[in-house]
Amino acid sequence: MNRKLLDLWVGFFVAFGIAALLFLALKVGNLSSANFSETYALQAKFDNIGGLKVRAPVKSAGVAVGRVGEIRFDPQTYEAVVTINVDARYHFPKDTFASILTSGLLGEQYVGLDVGGDEKLLQAGDVIAKTQSAVVLEKLISQFLFSKASDGPDKK
Amino acid sequence: MTRVTEWVSGLGHVVNEKIARLGFAARFFVMLLVYSGQSFRRFPLTIREIYFSGVLSLLIILVSGLFVGLVLGLQGYETLQRYGSADALGVLVALSLTRELGPVVAALLFASRAGSSVTAEIGLMKATEQLTAMDMMAVNPMARVVAPRFWGGVISMPLLAAMFSAMGVFGGYLIGVVFIGVDDGAFWSQMQSSVDFRQDIINGVIKSFVFGVAVSLIAVFEGYDSTPTAEGVSRAITRTVVTSALAILALDFVLTSFMFRGL
Amino acid sequence: MSDSGSLVKISGLNFSYDERPVLRGIDMDIPRGKVIAIMGGSGCGKTTLLRLIGGQLKPTHGEVQVAGHAVDRMGHDELYALRRRMGMLFQFGALFTDMSVFDNVAYPLREHTSLSEELIRDITLMKLSAVGLRGAEALMPGALSGGMARRVALARAIALDPLLIMYDEPFTGLDPISLGVIGQLIRRLNDALGATSIMVTHDIHESLAIVDYIYFMSGGRVVAQGTPDEIRASKDPFVHQFVYAEADGPVPFHYPAPPFGKELLGKGAV
Ligand SMILES: Nc1ncnc2c1ncn2[C@@H]1O[C@H](COP(=O)(O)OP(=O)(O)OP(=O)(O)O)[C@@H](O)[C@H]1O
Ligand SMILES: [Mg+2]
């Protein structure tokens, strides 16, 4: 086979392969959108994080503003310490409220930030004071059943 | 009684032989790496092998990738829509492909398409004394024949796996969005928010690279070590395909348990 | 280059494949500039002997010296440096099947010289012309007849103008005309290059015409030797059997085996 033609084919092949890799990285993966270049870390303590995972999104008003960086168990307070990396473009007031929410009924869990009214802003390394834990479906159901059972006879 | 001792000593013999072969394979791998430097100085040889292992495998890889994507799209939709989360179809298709199916299926196809022909070629070159002739001409067959074929395979494999995955995602898109009517925006945005570049894409590429090394090494070794007869070469080809498949699946298990632990 | 005496010196050479001895105590002394023929029955170890000289196999006992150095004690680089000065025609040609005839012959030149492509082309065509196959340069080895393939292999073996040329049965598969031409070519090449040639062959009459010295081998030993004139005049039974192609004689036609009658009666008779 002609050497030039062979080089040409191999060139096409490699270019095509790299294009496929780029497609996977940019269009399929999150390299383009959700990798915030500059971030600062905040911490939030929860009694229960449910099924929250590392790299889960952090959203405010439904817009992704960061990602969960680290999840740790604090043996002193028996709480979960969640480190979130927030895009450096966004700043939030001191009294921002962090809660663990679920997208849809069975969707993945994420951290929602509800903005407060404080003048002072959270700085890197600060701890978010006000948090709300994840809603654990099993607990909810058992609570519901208990309350039904306890006030069941009166209703009938 | 004698039959039992015969059987035991026969077994011992077989085990001995296998271990000796493994030792030879390890020595072979080291030699291969040592002579790779020489072979890179003649890079056109490797380019030629990329053509034979990579370019000529393109068709089967692209077509299979498309079909795997179509099937994933159909089956995934069937299941997801029962739970009302058909929007997550993109996630399902993309994660299955980039993490598992892309590297594994592409490597299996690569082993039977390119690995077998590498074994056949080297085996026949050995059987017809071409390797000996080269050695007598003071040209090292390890550097001129074995190493280019090995590196050709190692370079081709990750590219082929990426194309397989990309084609599969396209197949899933075709079925899900174009034919069934899943929302276009949801398909891509959910996929992007759940497929992580480092965790999923890069790990997939690492997998396909490891498979590329394993399959190429098995293929060149089986060819080099084949008995120089027609029967010996055909047995070596069979061994290449079987051993490669086992190695791919076993390595996949090991790599997966390292990469995706705790996710 | 050290002395003008012998180029290849083989002393007390023994060789076994696994447990089976093939060569048992060979002594040969091959002077520079000569053409030597090695003859012997099929399977008596001639190809093996050439491989030992080329350093592909290591002797079990004894030694092979080429240009004053023991081949089996050479390192990889030293051996390759030696082989660059050796040409070998393989018994079955061993052409590279993925290259054209031209590229096959040009291969050693491209590997070991930094000549321009034009010069390589000239040399290659010259070598091909010497074996009468200049017109076949573009063919692939698969498209050659057996005799043509061996002639291409011969052209490749002499591409680098080696000092020591080993031919493993250069005459098999050649018609009488090419046989004569190739025989003369081997002789002329040797004299023109000042090379030394070792030729394994079964063709006694052609060899008697061109070689300087002949060794007869049987059962892994040298059983007779001499110049062509001595051989023609020899009364040695081995030599006689070879020269007159007799089936019965000291050279066994059969591979060693138990008596046929005993095997035919076999186990049933026991
Ligand atoms: N790779 C091998 N392994 C084991 N035995 C071998 C091997 N190669 C050759 N032999 C044996 O060694 C002996 C000599 O073989 P060799 O090829 O040197 O013979 P030869 O003289 O060249 O014969 P011919 O004239 O038929 O080519 C034979 O009996 C053969 O069976
Ligand atoms: Mg022979």
XYZ file of C-alpha atoms and ligand atoms in Angstrom:
721
model
C 0.000 0.000 0.000
C 1.094 3.488 -0.843
C 2.860 5.122 2.073
C 1.110 8.493 1.654
C -2.330 6.929 1.552
C -1.526 4.917 4.662
C -0.388 8.013 6.556
C -3.537 9.774 5.448
C -5.787 7.002 6.732
C -3.974 6.771 10.038
C -4.149 10.551 10.335
C -7.895 10.443 9.815
C -8.208 7.625 12.294
C -6.317 9.441 15.033
C -8.169 12.714 14.379
C -11.470 10.878 14.470
C -10.529 9.150 17.720
C -9.537 12.422 19.352
C -12.771 13.997 18.123
C -14.674 11.148 19.786
C -12.764 11.748 23.030
C -13.545 15.463 22.875
C -17.190 14.683 22.219
C -17.246 12.461 25.298
C -15.478 15.064 27.415
C -17.447 18.121 26.350
C -20.843 16.971 25.194
C -21.375 13.805 27.218
C -19.337 14.699 30.288
C -19.272 17.831 32.358
C -15.898 19.221 31.399
C -17.458 22.162 29.568
C -20.254 23.275 31.873
C -20.036 22.249 35.464
C -16.345 22.363 36.179
C -16.104 25.649 38.016
C -12.631 26.937 37.558
C -12.433 29.171 40.645
C -14.223 28.002 43.761
C -14.239 28.645 47.469
C -15.145 26.131 50.144
C -17.990 26.387 52.652
C -19.006 23.886 55.260
C -22.414 22.801 56.403
C -23.352 20.358 59.161
C -26.330 18.092 58.805
C -27.939 15.599 61.174
C -28.592 13.349 58.237
C -27.477 13.676 54.655
C -29.581 10.840 53.278
C -28.128 9.686 49.990
C -26.047 12.781 49.219
C -22.858 11.961 47.356
C -19.577 13.631 46.630
C -19.772 15.735 43.450
C -23.515 16.187 43.790
C -24.600 19.629 42.541
C -25.164 22.649 44.767
C -28.046 24.742 43.511
C -29.476 28.096 44.323
C -32.797 29.104 42.798
C -32.417 25.974 40.689
C -29.127 27.059 39.138
C -26.032 24.981 39.734
C -23.552 27.162 41.634
C -21.154 24.556 42.961
C -20.461 20.961 43.872
C -20.195 18.884 46.993
C -16.475 18.431 47.632
C -16.196 16.221 50.671
C -18.447 14.423 53.118
C -17.161 13.593 56.563
C -18.535 12.303 59.847
C -17.750 14.414 62.872
C -17.190 12.065 65.849
C -17.578 14.924 68.377
C -20.992 16.128 67.393
C -22.154 13.020 65.559
C -23.031 15.159 62.594
C -22.195 14.934 58.909
C -19.853 17.691 57.747
C -20.323 18.508 54.083
C -17.796 20.668 52.302
C -19.210 22.441 49.270
C -17.188 24.197 46.623
C -19.008 27.276 45.398
C -18.208 29.097 42.182
C -16.162 32.166 43.045
C -18.477 34.379 40.996
C -21.304 33.867 43.496
C -21.457 35.102 47.075
C -24.115 34.365 49.638
C -25.258 36.154 52.819
C -24.296 34.838 56.265
C -27.778 33.596 57.045
C -28.114 31.445 53.936
C -30.080 28.288 54.545
C -28.655 24.963 53.257
C -30.930 21.985 52.781
C -30.626 18.615 51.157
C -33.239 18.213 48.478
C -34.182 15.592 45.970
C -34.786 16.280 42.314
C -38.051 14.580 41.554
C -39.447 11.807 43.661
C -36.603 9.351 43.151
C -33.973 11.563 41.582
C -30.526 12.335 42.870
C -29.984 14.448 45.942
C -28.407 17.884 45.896
C -27.701 20.766 48.260
C -30.064 23.704 47.926
C -29.058 27.178 49.114
C -31.867 29.542 50.133
C -30.597 33.064 50.357
C -31.237 35.098 53.534
C -31.164 38.834 54.102
C -27.936 39.424 55.999
C -25.605 42.196 54.838
C -22.459 40.230 55.603
C -21.346 37.570 53.127
C -20.054 34.074 53.727
C -16.268 33.841 53.314
C -14.168 30.858 52.289
C -14.008 28.330 55.130
C -17.138 29.614 56.874
C -19.701 27.262 58.258
C -23.295 27.636 57.178
C -25.235 27.795 60.412
C -28.736 27.011 59.299
C -29.275 23.658 57.701
C -32.026 21.208 57.082
C -31.345 17.497 56.756
C -32.425 15.213 54.020
C -35.919 13.883 54.042
C -35.614 10.165 54.497
C -38.499 8.501 52.796
C -38.648 5.509 55.149
C -38.888 7.789 58.194
C -41.568 9.829 56.553
C -43.607 6.759 55.784
C -43.238 5.282 59.258
C -44.194 8.618 60.852
C -47.220 8.747 58.637
C -48.193 5.197 59.551
C -47.698 5.819 63.287
C -49.818 8.899 63.247
C -52.459 7.073 61.282
C -52.334 4.200 63.770
C -52.525 6.425 66.845
C -55.454 8.471 65.665
C -56.993 5.672 63.601
C -59.644 4.399 66.085
C -61.035 7.900 66.863
C -61.661 8.678 63.225
C -63.729 5.583 62.675
C -2.601 -46.781 42.233
C -0.154 -46.257 39.393
C -2.881 -44.481 37.518
C -3.286 -42.005 40.340
C 0.429 -41.272 40.550
C 0.523 -40.964 36.776
C -2.349 -38.509 36.889
C -0.724 -36.471 39.646
C 2.624 -36.332 37.916
C 0.852 -35.434 34.669
C -0.898 -32.602 36.452
C 2.373 -31.451 37.950
C 3.905 -31.470 34.501
C 1.109 -29.342 33.066
C 1.316 -26.854 35.929
C 5.083 -26.676 35.500
C 4.708 -25.973 31.834
C 2.140 -23.227 32.415
C 4.319 -21.515 34.979
C 7.353 -21.727 32.720
C 5.276 -20.177 29.941
C 4.185 -17.399 32.252
C 7.801 -16.760 33.124
C 8.686 -16.650 29.449
C 5.805 -14.240 28.850
C 7.147 -11.918 31.534
C 10.651 -12.035 30.059
C 9.124 -11.438 26.638
C 7.300 -8.346 27.904
C 10.494 -6.903 29.364
C 12.348 -7.572 26.104
C 9.507 -5.969 24.199
C 9.791 -2.814 26.286
C 13.572 -2.784 25.940
C 13.412 -2.931 22.144
C 10.506 -0.510 21.866
C 12.936 2.397 21.814
C 14.523 1.039 18.652
C 11.153 0.518 17.057
C 10.052 4.091 17.742
C 12.992 5.329 15.732
C 11.251 3.704 12.778
C 7.855 5.110 13.520
C 6.409 4.419 10.039
C 6.383 0.747 11.049
C 4.082 1.548 13.956
C 1.930 3.766 11.760
C 1.504 0.829 9.417
C 0.319 -1.302 12.322
C -2.087 1.398 13.497
C -3.542 1.164 10.030
C -3.921 -2.604 10.233
C -5.240 -2.812 13.796
C -7.011 0.514 14.081
C -8.244 1.755 10.746
C -9.314 -1.673 9.556
C -11.271 -2.234 12.798
C -13.142 1.054 12.383
C -16.126 -0.327 10.545
C -16.952 -3.111 12.971
C -16.380 -0.808 15.956
C -18.595 1.986 14.650
C -21.400 -0.299 13.540
C -21.369 -2.293 16.789
C -21.234 0.907 18.838
C -24.258 2.253 17.026
C -26.250 -0.920 17.576
C -25.292 -1.209 21.229
C -26.422 2.413 21.664
C -29.714 1.726 19.896
C -30.422 -1.287 22.086
C -29.461 0.603 25.252
C -31.793 3.403 24.191
C -34.709 1.080 23.625
C -34.265 -1.085 26.694
C -33.368 1.835 28.911
C -36.421 3.766 27.827
C -38.700 0.778 28.466
C -37.472 0.531 32.034
C -37.079 4.209 32.875
C -40.470 5.320 31.630
C -42.142 2.923 34.084
C -40.763 5.103 36.862
C -41.468 8.285 35.029
C -37.852 9.175 34.593
C -37.396 8.784 30.864
C -35.452 12.047 30.959
C -32.617 10.135 32.567
C -32.190 8.034 29.424
C -29.131 10.030 28.399
C -27.516 9.345 31.764
C -28.137 5.633 31.522
C -26.826 5.331 27.987
C -23.780 7.510 28.571
C -22.748 5.975 31.882
C -23.112 2.381 30.684
C -21.055 3.170 27.622
C -18.283 5.273 29.064
C -17.764 3.183 32.169
C -18.245 -0.357 30.935
C -19.575 -1.207 27.527
C -17.365 1.106 25.515
C -14.026 -0.185 26.788
C -15.086 -3.798 27.284
C -17.040 -4.472 24.100
C -14.606 -2.498 21.963
C -11.721 -4.503 23.458
C -13.489 -7.812 22.825
C -14.124 -6.832 19.222
C -10.566 -5.583 18.907
C -9.188 -8.885 20.206
C -11.090 -10.908 17.655
C -10.612 -8.523 14.750
C -7.075 -7.210 15.182
C -5.512 -9.416 17.880
C -6.161 -12.625 15.983
C -4.663 -11.269 12.796
C -1.562 -10.049 14.613
C -1.082 -13.529 16.075
C -1.609 -15.131 12.687
C 0.852 -12.809 11.013
C 3.637 -13.243 13.552
C 2.986 -16.993 13.790
C 3.212 -17.413 10.026
C 6.318 -15.263 9.845
C 7.860 -17.570 12.411
C 6.683 -20.724 10.629
C 8.154 -19.567 7.325
C 11.455 -18.628 8.994
C 11.004 -14.932 8.244
C 11.799 -14.044 11.847
C 14.942 -16.171 11.780
C 15.956 -14.641 8.462
C 15.530 -11.171 9.911
C 17.579 -12.117 12.945
C 20.310 -13.491 10.647
C 20.335 -10.156 8.839
C 21.161 -8.524 12.166
C 17.715 -6.970 12.363
C 15.991 -7.655 15.632
C 12.527 -9.122 15.016
C 11.502 -7.936 18.457
C 12.131 -4.325 17.438
C 10.941 -4.568 13.845
C 8.029 -6.996 13.974
C 6.784 -7.444 17.529
C 7.114 -3.978 19.069
C 5.396 -2.044 16.235
C 2.442 -4.424 16.340
C 2.225 -4.109 20.107
C 2.317 -0.314 20.117
C 0.005 -0.082 17.124
C -2.571 -1.959 19.174
C -1.932 0.031 22.355
C -2.425 3.317 20.499
C -5.476 2.173 18.550
C -7.432 0.673 21.414
C -8.372 3.808 23.441
C -9.286 5.646 20.244
C -11.489 2.791 19.113
C -13.158 2.576 22.527
C -13.848 6.331 22.496
C -15.384 6.053 19.039
C -17.455 3.110 20.188
C -18.818 5.095 23.149
C -19.444 8.209 21.086
C -21.248 6.175 18.459
C -23.264 4.446 21.184
C -24.353 7.758 22.717
C -25.380 8.852 19.262
C -27.376 5.610 18.884
C -29.109 6.216 22.210
C -29.885 9.778 21.120
C -31.280 8.513 17.837
C -33.661 6.080 19.523
C -34.519 8.192 22.564
C -34.832 11.676 21.142
C -35.418 11.242 17.443
C -37.685 8.194 17.408
C -39.314 8.029 20.842
C -39.426 11.717 21.575
C -37.594 12.119 24.881
C -36.927 15.800 25.446
C -33.764 16.840 23.663
C -32.614 19.316 26.324
C -33.258 16.947 29.211
C -31.413 14.138 27.452
C -28.197 16.131 27.135
C -28.356 18.237 30.294
C -29.084 15.316 32.618
C -26.317 13.401 30.937
C -23.862 16.246 31.397
C -24.724 16.793 35.015
C -24.263 13.111 35.920
C -21.357 12.036 33.743
C -18.205 13.220 35.387
C -15.175 13.929 33.271
C -12.615 12.499 35.652
C -14.648 9.742 37.244
C -16.309 8.379 34.147
C -14.618 9.513 30.974
C -10.999 9.390 32.126
C -11.507 6.112 33.965
C -13.044 4.671 30.813
C -10.025 5.764 28.813
C -7.697 4.233 31.398
C -9.625 0.991 31.142
C -9.396 0.884 27.387
C -5.681 1.618 27.558
C -5.131 -1.269 29.977
C -7.188 -3.570 27.757
C -5.181 -2.398 24.757
C -1.927 -3.345 26.498
C -3.327 -6.718 27.585
C -4.806 -7.705 24.220
C -1.795 -6.535 22.220
C 0.618 -8.300 24.527
C -1.349 -11.536 24.368
C -1.607 -11.311 20.583
C 2.084 -10.724 19.910
C 3.159 -13.247 22.531
C 0.927 -16.027 21.230
C 2.197 -15.392 17.718
C 5.837 -15.325 18.786
C 5.469 -18.402 20.962
C 3.363 -20.422 18.500
C 4.471 -23.811 17.251
C 5.709 -23.097 13.713
C 3.186 -25.229 11.871
C -0.239 -24.570 10.353
C -1.898 -26.306 13.267
C 0.244 -24.507 15.815
C -0.608 -21.112 14.358
C -4.318 -21.851 14.287
C -4.189 -22.960 17.911
C -2.312 -19.786 18.813
C -5.044 -17.675 17.199
C -7.712 -19.445 19.201
C -5.700 -18.919 22.369
C -5.330 -15.225 21.597
C -9.086 -14.717 21.338
C -9.945 -16.831 24.384
C -7.187 -15.524 26.648
C -7.868 -11.941 25.612
C -11.562 -12.244 26.406
C -10.826 -13.706 29.828
C -8.162 -11.103 30.522
C -10.442 -8.244 29.507
C -13.288 -9.395 31.731
C -11.058 -10.148 34.706
C -9.164 -6.863 34.387
C -12.447 -5.034 34.027
C -13.615 -6.446 37.320
C -10.396 -5.475 39.063
C -10.298 -1.978 37.581
C -13.961 -1.343 38.275
C -13.593 -2.323 41.894
C -10.703 0.133 42.225
C -12.209 3.006 40.295
C -15.837 3.078 41.268
C -15.618 1.989 44.873
C -17.870 4.044 47.095
C -19.750 5.680 44.302
C 40.900 -10.183 9.197
C 43.342 -11.215 11.895
C 45.029 -14.004 9.978
C 44.836 -14.891 6.343
C 44.204 -18.538 7.216
C 40.775 -19.802 8.159
C 37.643 -17.726 8.422
C 35.519 -20.371 10.090
C 37.047 -22.862 12.462
C 34.903 -25.568 13.999
C 36.400 -27.790 16.630
C 34.884 -30.709 18.488
C 31.379 -29.454 17.836
C 28.548 -31.357 19.482
C 24.937 -30.368 19.368
C 21.684 -31.921 20.570
C 18.088 -30.870 20.144
C 16.631 -31.511 23.584
C 18.129 -34.932 24.342
C 18.696 -36.113 20.781
C 22.246 -35.641 19.532
C 22.394 -34.271 15.997
C 26.057 -33.318 15.580
C 28.767 -35.392 17.240
C 32.269 -34.064 17.061
C 32.582 -32.007 13.906
C 35.916 -30.459 12.968
C 36.141 -28.152 9.989
C 38.527 -25.523 8.835
C 37.229 -23.190 6.199
C 39.859 -20.985 4.630
C 39.197 -17.474 3.417
C 38.239 -16.970 -0.187
C 37.173 -20.559 -0.817
C 33.873 -22.142 -1.760
C 33.101 -25.129 0.414
C 30.385 -27.694 -0.123
C 28.797 -29.689 2.664
C 26.968 -32.792 1.558
C 25.109 -35.467 3.349
C 21.873 -37.341 3.568
C 18.637 -35.693 4.441
C 18.351 -34.969 8.162
C 22.034 -35.440 8.933
C 22.332 -31.966 10.453
C 23.562 -29.694 7.676
C 21.068 -26.906 8.277
C 21.773 -27.230 11.979
C 25.470 -26.745 11.299
C 24.820 -23.529 9.365
C 22.673 -22.251 12.205
C 25.464 -22.909 14.641
C 27.865 -20.933 12.466
C 25.356 -18.081 12.309
C 25.035 -18.082 16.087
C 21.333 -18.965 16.170
C 22.008 -22.127 18.115
C 24.550 -22.669 20.845
C 26.811 -25.726 20.760
C 26.398 -28.319 23.490
C 30.151 -28.916 23.426
C 32.942 -27.551 21.317
C 33.267 -24.271 19.588
C 32.569 -22.374 16.402
C 34.960 -19.547 15.622
C 34.309 -16.989 12.942
C 37.143 -14.591 12.155
C 38.872 -15.673 15.336
C 35.963 -15.115 17.732
C 33.839 -17.795 19.351
C 30.320 -17.219 18.087
C 28.523 -18.662 21.098
C 30.331 -16.359 23.529
C 29.449 -13.154 21.709
C 27.062 -10.606 23.153
C 24.040 -9.440 21.235
C 25.699 -6.406 19.665
C 28.862 -8.233 18.737
C 26.871 -11.038 17.146
C 24.801 -8.564 15.149
C 27.947 -6.803 13.986
C 29.204 -10.160 12.753
C 25.939 -11.060 11.075
C 25.998 -7.860 9.094
C 28.954 -9.361 7.305
C 27.200 -12.674 6.767
C 24.656 -13.570 4.165
C 22.428 -16.578 4.475
C 20.191 -18.221 1.964
C 17.531 -20.169 3.824
C 16.468 -23.603 2.722
C 12.901 -22.406 2.202
C 13.703 -18.893 1.033
C 12.137 -17.079 3.993
C 11.187 -14.060 1.903
C 9.192 -11.372 3.713
C 5.714 -12.013 2.397
C 4.431 -8.502 3.075
C 6.990 -6.873 0.774
C 7.567 -6.924 -2.956
C 10.559 -8.681 -4.487
C 12.316 -5.344 -4.801
C 11.744 -4.401 -1.166
C 12.902 -7.815 -0.015
C 16.246 -7.417 -1.716
C 16.535 -3.777 -0.676
C 15.704 -4.606 2.954
C 19.231 -5.286 4.268
C 20.511 -2.230 2.417
C 17.865 0.009 3.936
C 18.456 -1.445 7.388
C 22.211 -1.303 7.490
C 23.350 1.433 5.150
C 22.530 5.089 4.843
C 22.696 5.035 1.056
C 20.375 7.232 -0.940
C 17.217 5.628 -2.276
C 18.569 5.971 -5.829
C 21.745 4.102 -5.001
C 19.762 1.415 -3.194
C 17.619 1.074 -6.272
C 20.664 0.609 -8.497
C 22.256 -1.981 -6.234
C 18.987 -3.875 -5.805
C 18.365 -4.045 -9.534
C 21.941 -5.195 -10.051
C 21.480 -8.048 -7.600
C 18.141 -8.998 -9.105
C 19.662 -8.895 -12.534
C 22.406 -11.263 -11.382
C 19.799 -13.889 -10.531
C 17.837 -13.129 -13.707
C 14.790 -11.616 -12.027
C 15.084 -7.908 -12.708
C 11.736 -8.034 -14.485
C 10.038 -9.500 -11.401
C 10.878 -6.628 -9.039
C 7.260 -5.566 -8.554
C 5.859 -9.027 -7.819
C 4.890 -10.136 -4.332
C 6.542 -13.327 -3.021
C 3.216 -15.148 -3.227
C 3.285 -14.705 -6.990
C 6.684 -16.377 -7.454
C 7.403 -19.978 -8.326
C 9.517 -21.975 -5.874
C 12.669 -21.618 -7.944
C 12.128 -17.893 -8.479
C 11.596 -17.356 -4.752
C 14.917 -19.052 -3.991
C 16.684 -16.882 -6.518
C 15.199 -13.753 -4.929
C 16.313 -15.029 -1.541
C 19.770 -15.515 -2.982
C 19.796 -11.949 -4.264
C 18.807 -10.767 -0.794
C 21.521 -12.859 0.875
C 24.206 -11.165 -1.206
C 22.742 -7.666 -1.093
C 25.283 -6.365 1.406
C 28.275 -8.000 -0.305
C 28.986 -10.173 2.737
C 32.295 -11.720 3.745
C 30.794 -15.062 4.564
C 27.908 -16.398 2.532
C 26.019 -19.501 3.570
C 23.753 -21.174 1.063
C 21.331 -23.805 2.315
C 20.585 -25.864 -0.769
C 20.778 -23.150 -3.418
C 20.048 -25.579 -6.260
C 16.806 -27.217 -5.185
C 13.865 -26.324 -7.366
C 16.003 -24.925 -10.180
C 15.832 -26.056 -13.786
C 19.135 -27.227 -15.319
C 19.750 -23.882 -17.017
C 19.275 -21.702 -13.910
C 21.182 -24.307 -11.941
C 24.246 -23.830 -14.105
C 23.896 -20.043 -14.015
C 23.442 -19.897 -10.254
C 26.380 -22.240 -9.722
C 28.595 -19.968 -11.770
C 27.140 -16.937 -9.968
C 28.084 -18.353 -6.578
C 31.621 -18.963 -7.754
C 32.024 -15.565 -9.426
C 30.515 -13.698 -6.504
C 32.871 -15.382 -4.133
C 35.900 -14.463 -6.187
C 34.756 -10.938 -7.000
C 33.947 -10.060 -3.390
C 36.831 -11.946 -1.894
C 34.220 -13.697 0.198
C 34.043 -17.170 1.635
C 31.113 -19.403 0.800
C 29.661 -22.423 2.530
C 27.182 -24.289 0.438
C 24.939 -27.091 1.607
C 23.852 -29.070 -1.392
C 22.802 -32.432 -2.711
C 23.932 -31.690 -6.236
C 27.264 -33.453 -6.416
C 27.990 -32.823 -10.061
C 27.368 -29.105 -9.959
C 29.430 -28.828 -6.774
C 32.322 -30.764 -8.194
C 32.425 -28.198 -10.979
C 32.539 -25.058 -8.811
C 33.766 -25.721 -5.274
C 37.237 -25.873 -3.791
C 36.614 -28.410 -1.073
C 33.877 -30.847 -0.097
C 32.840 -32.274 3.275
C 30.609 -35.340 3.493
C 28.499 -35.704 6.601
C 26.626 -38.668 7.932
C 25.064 -39.339 11.279
C 26.302 -36.031 12.679
C 29.943 -36.659 11.750
C 32.236 -35.693 8.927
C 32.899 -38.961 7.150
C 34.912 -37.840 4.136
C 36.459 -34.712 2.744
C 38.662 -33.539 -0.067
C 39.089 -31.408 -3.145
C 36.918 -32.204 -6.168
C 39.729 -34.145 -7.778
C 40.322 -36.213 -4.653
C 36.605 -36.888 -4.419
C 36.343 -38.060 -7.995
C 39.263 -40.412 -7.461
C 38.103 -41.538 -4.026
C 37.412 -45.159 -3.262
C 35.617 -44.242 -0.049
C 32.288 -46.056 0.124
C 30.433 -42.937 1.354
C 31.729 -40.852 -1.466
C 31.094 -43.586 -3.968
C 27.515 -43.926 -2.856
C 26.947 -40.203 -3.207
C 28.641 -39.724 -6.522
C 26.801 -42.642 -8.084
C 23.536 -42.100 -6.193
C 23.217 -45.633 -4.857
C 20.427 -46.445 -2.443
C 22.492 -49.064 -0.626
C 25.639 -48.092 1.101
C 26.961 -46.632 4.312
C 24.691 -43.547 4.131
C 21.334 -44.643 5.535
C 18.262 -43.635 3.582
C 16.087 -44.358 6.626
C 15.673 -42.231 9.721
C 16.826 -44.394 12.677
C 14.083 -46.862 13.563
C 13.655 -50.398 14.886
C 13.760 -53.078 12.176
C 10.714 -52.816 9.936
C 9.859 -56.503 10.156
C 9.691 -56.355 13.919
C 7.453 -53.270 13.805
C 5.114 -54.828 11.231
C 4.650 -57.895 13.351
C 4.143 -55.374 16.121
C 2.643 -55.844 19.485
C 0.077 -58.371 18.282
C 2.847 -60.904 17.698
C 4.286 -60.479 21.145
N 13.778 -27.480 15.879
C 14.110 -28.773 15.980
N 13.800 -29.466 17.088
C 14.137 -30.764 17.213
N 14.788 -31.443 16.272
C 15.143 -30.821 15.137
C 14.814 -29.457 14.929
N 15.271 -29.074 13.725
C 15.859 -30.172 13.189
N 15.773 -31.220 14.038
C 16.341 -32.545 13.812
O 17.715 -32.403 13.623
C 18.177 -33.246 12.602
C 18.973 -32.457 11.586
O 18.139 -31.485 10.977
P 18.666 -30.545 9.832
O 17.551 -29.618 9.502
O 19.944 -29.940 10.253
O 18.896 -31.553 8.644
P 19.487 -31.287 7.196
O 20.780 -31.985 7.133
O 19.467 -29.851 6.891
O 18.454 -32.076 6.267
P 17.884 -31.669 4.837
O 18.919 -32.037 3.839
O 16.669 -32.552 4.695
O 17.561 -30.226 4.883
C 16.955 -33.914 12.002
O 16.937 -35.250 12.439
C 15.780 -33.186 12.573
O 14.764 -34.105 12.890
Mg 18.382 -28.660 5.749
